[in-house]
mmCIF file with all atom_site columns, C-alpha atoms in Angstrom:
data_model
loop_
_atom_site.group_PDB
_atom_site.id
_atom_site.type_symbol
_atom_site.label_atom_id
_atom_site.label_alt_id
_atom_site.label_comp_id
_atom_site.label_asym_id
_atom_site.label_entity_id
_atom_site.label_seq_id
_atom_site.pdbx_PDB_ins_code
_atom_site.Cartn_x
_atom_site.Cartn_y
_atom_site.Cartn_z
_atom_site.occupancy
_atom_site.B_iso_or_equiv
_atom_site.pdbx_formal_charge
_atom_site.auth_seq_id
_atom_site.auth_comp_id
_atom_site.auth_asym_id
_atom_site.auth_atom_id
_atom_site.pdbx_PDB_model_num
ATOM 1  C CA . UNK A 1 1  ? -31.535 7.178   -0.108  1.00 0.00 ? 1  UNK A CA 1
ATOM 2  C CA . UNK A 1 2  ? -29.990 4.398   -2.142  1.00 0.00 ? 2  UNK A CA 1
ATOM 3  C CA . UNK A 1 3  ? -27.542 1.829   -0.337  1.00 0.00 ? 3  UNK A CA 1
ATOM 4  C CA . UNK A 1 4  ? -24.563 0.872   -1.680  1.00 0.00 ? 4  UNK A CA 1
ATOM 5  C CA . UNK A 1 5  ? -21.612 -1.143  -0.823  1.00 0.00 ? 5  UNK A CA 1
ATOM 6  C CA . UNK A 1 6  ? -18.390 0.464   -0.170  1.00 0.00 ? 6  UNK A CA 1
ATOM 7  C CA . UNK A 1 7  ? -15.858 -2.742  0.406   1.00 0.00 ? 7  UNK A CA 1
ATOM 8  C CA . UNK A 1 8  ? -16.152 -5.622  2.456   1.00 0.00 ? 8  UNK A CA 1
ATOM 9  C CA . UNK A 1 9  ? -13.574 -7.595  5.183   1.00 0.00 ? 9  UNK A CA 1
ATOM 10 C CA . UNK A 1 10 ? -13.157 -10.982 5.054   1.00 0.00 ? 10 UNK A CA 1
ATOM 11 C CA . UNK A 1 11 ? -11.994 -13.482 8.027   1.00 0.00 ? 11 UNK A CA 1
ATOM 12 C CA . UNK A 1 12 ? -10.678 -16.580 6.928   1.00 0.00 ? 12 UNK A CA 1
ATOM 13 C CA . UNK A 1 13 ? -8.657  -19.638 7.514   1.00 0.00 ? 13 UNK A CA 1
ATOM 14 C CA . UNK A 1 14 ? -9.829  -19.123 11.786  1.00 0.00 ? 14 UNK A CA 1
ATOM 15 C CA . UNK A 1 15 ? -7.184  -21.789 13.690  1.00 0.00 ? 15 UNK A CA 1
ATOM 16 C CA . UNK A 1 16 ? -7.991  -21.687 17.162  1.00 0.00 ? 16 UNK A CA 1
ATOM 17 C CA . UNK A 1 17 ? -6.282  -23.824 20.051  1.00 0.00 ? 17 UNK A CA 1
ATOM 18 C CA . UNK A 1 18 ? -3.175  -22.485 20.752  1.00 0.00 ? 18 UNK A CA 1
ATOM 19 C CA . UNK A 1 19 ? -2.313  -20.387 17.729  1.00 0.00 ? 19 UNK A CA 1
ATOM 20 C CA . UNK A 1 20 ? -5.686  -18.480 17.403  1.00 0.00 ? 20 UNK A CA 1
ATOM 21 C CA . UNK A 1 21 ? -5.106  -16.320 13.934  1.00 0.00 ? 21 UNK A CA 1
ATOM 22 C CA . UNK A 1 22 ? -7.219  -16.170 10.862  1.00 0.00 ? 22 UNK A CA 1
ATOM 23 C CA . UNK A 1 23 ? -6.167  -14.452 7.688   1.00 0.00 ? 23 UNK A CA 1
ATOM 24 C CA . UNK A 1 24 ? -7.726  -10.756 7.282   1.00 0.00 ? 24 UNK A CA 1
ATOM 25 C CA . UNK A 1 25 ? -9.136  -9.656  3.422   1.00 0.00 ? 25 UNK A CA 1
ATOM 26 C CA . UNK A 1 26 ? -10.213 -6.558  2.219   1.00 0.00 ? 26 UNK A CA 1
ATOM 27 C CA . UNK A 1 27 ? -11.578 -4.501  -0.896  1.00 0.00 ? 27 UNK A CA 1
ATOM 28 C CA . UNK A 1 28 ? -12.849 -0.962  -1.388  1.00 0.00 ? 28 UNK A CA 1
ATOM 29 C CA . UNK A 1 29 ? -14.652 0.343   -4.099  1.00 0.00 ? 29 UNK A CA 1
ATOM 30 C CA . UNK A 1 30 ? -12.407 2.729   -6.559  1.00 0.00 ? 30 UNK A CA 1
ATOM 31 C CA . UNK A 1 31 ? -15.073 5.325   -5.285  1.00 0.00 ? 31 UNK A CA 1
ATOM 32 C CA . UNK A 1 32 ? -14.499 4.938   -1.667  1.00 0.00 ? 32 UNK A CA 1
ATOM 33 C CA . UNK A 1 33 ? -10.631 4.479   -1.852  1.00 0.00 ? 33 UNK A CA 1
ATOM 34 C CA . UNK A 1 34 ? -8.172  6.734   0.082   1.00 0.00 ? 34 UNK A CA 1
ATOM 35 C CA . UNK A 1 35 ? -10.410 8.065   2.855   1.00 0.00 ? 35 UNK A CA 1
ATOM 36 C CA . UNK A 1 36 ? -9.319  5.912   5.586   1.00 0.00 ? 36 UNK A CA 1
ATOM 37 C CA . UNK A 1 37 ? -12.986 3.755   5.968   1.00 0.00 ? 37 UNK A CA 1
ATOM 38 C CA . UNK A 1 38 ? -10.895 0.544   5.399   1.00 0.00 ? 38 UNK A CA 1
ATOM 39 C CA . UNK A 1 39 ? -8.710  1.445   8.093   1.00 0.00 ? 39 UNK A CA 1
ATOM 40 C CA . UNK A 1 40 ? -11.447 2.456   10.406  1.00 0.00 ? 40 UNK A CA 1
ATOM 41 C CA . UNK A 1 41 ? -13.318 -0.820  9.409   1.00 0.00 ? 41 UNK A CA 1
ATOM 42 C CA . UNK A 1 42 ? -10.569 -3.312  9.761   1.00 0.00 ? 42 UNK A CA 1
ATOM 43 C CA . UNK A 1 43 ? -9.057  -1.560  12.758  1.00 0.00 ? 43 UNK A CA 1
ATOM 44 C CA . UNK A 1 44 ? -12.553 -2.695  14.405  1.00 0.00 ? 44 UNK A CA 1
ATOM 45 C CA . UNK A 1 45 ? -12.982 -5.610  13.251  1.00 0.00 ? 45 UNK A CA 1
ATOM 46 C CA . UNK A 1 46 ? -9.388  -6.848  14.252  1.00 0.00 ? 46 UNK A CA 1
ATOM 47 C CA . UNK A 1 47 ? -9.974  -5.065  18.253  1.00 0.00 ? 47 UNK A CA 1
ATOM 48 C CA . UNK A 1 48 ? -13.213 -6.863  18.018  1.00 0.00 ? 48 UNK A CA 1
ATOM 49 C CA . UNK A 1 49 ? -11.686 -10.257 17.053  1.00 0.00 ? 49 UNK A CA 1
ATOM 50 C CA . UNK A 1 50 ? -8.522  -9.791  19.628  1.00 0.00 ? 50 UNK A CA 1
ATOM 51 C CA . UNK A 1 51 ? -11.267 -8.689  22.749  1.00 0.00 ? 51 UNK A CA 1
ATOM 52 C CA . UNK A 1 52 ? -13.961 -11.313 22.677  1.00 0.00 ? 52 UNK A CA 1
ATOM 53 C CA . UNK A 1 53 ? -11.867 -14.432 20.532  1.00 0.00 ? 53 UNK A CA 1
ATOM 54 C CA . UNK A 1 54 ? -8.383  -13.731 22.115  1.00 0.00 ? 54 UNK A CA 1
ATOM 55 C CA . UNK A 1 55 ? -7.032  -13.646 18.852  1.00 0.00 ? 55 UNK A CA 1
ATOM 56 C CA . UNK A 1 56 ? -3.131  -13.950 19.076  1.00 0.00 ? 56 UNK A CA 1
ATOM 57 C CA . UNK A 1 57 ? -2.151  -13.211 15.471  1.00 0.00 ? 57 UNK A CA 1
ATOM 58 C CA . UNK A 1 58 ? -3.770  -11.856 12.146  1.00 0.00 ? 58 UNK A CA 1
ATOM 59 C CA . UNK A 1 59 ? -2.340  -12.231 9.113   1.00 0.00 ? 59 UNK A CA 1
ATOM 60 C CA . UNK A 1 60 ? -2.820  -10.269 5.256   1.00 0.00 ? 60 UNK A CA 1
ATOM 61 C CA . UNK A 1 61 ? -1.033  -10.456 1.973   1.00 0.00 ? 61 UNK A CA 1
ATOM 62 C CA . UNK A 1 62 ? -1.156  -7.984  -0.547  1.00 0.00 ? 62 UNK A CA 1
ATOM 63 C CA . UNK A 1 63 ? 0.376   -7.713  -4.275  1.00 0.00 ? 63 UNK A CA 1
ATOM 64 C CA . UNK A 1 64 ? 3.738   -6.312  -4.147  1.00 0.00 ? 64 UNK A CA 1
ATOM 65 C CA . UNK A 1 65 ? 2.530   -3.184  -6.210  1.00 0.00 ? 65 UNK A CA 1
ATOM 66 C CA . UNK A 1 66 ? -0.465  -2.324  -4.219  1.00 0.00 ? 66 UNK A CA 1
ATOM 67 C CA . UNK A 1 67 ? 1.482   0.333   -2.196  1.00 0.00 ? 67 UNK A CA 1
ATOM 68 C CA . UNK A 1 68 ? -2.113  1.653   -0.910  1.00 0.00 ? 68 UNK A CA 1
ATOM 69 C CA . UNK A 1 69 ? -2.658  -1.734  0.540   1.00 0.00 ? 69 UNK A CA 1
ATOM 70 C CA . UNK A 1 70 ? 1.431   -1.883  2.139   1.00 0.00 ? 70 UNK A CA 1
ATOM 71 C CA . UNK A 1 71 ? -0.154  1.923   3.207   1.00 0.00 ? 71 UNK A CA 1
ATOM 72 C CA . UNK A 1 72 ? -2.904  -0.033  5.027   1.00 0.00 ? 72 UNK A CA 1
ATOM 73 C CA . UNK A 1 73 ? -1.413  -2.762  6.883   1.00 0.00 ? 73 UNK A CA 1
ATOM 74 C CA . UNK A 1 74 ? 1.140   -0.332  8.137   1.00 0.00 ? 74 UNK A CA 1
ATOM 75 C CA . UNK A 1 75 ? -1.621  1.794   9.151   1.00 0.00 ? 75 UNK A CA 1
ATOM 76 C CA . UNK A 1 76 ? -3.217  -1.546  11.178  1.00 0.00 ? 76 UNK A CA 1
ATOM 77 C CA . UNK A 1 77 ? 0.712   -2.392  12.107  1.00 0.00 ? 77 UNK A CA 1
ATOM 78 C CA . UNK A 1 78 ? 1.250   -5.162  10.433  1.00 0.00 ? 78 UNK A CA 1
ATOM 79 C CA . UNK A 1 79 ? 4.506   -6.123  10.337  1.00 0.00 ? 79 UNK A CA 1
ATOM 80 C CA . UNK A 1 80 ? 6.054   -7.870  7.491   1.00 0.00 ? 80 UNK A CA 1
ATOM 81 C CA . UNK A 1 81 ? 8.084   -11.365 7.436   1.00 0.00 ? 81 UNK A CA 1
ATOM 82 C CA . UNK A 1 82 ? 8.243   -11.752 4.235   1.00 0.00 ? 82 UNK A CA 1
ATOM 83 C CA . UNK A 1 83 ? 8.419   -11.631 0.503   1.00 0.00 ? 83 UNK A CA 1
ATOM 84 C CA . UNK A 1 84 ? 7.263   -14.495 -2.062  1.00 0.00 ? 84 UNK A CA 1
ATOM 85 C CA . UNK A 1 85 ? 10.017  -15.368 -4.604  1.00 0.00 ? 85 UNK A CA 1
ATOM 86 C CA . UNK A 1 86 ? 9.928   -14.147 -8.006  1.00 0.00 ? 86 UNK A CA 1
ATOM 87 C CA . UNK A 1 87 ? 8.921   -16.625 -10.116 1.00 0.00 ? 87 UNK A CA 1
#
């Protein structure tokens, strides 16, 4: 049976000390889109991180017409603080 990759998470920017966050990225594969393995994925990597590295925060960003990625960091709750200004 052939493997293939569906999307990957990324963990970046890790700040430890007192803040402990890291910024959270993600793809998926226009063939594996919109059947909830991103937010089964991310969902355990971010209980993973929070459990055994005491995360405190997580942050994401996500182009302001990429509703199915709003969809998903709703679906994590994320909350949003923000908008970037329109250049």
């Amino acid at each position: 049976m052939p493997t293939r990759v569906l999307g990957n998470i990324s963990l970046s920017n890790f700040v430890r000390g007192p803040a402990k966050y890291f910024d959270l990225g993600y793809n998926v594969a226009a063939t594996a889109q919109r059947q909830g393995l991103m937010t089964e994925a991310a969902s355990g990597v971010i209980r993973y991180d929070f459990a055994k590295v005491e995360l405190l925060r997580v942050s994401a960003a996500y182009l302001p017409h990429n509703r199915h990625s709003a969809r998903l960091l709703e679906r994590l709750e994320f909350t949003g603080e923000g908008n970037p200004r329109e250049l």
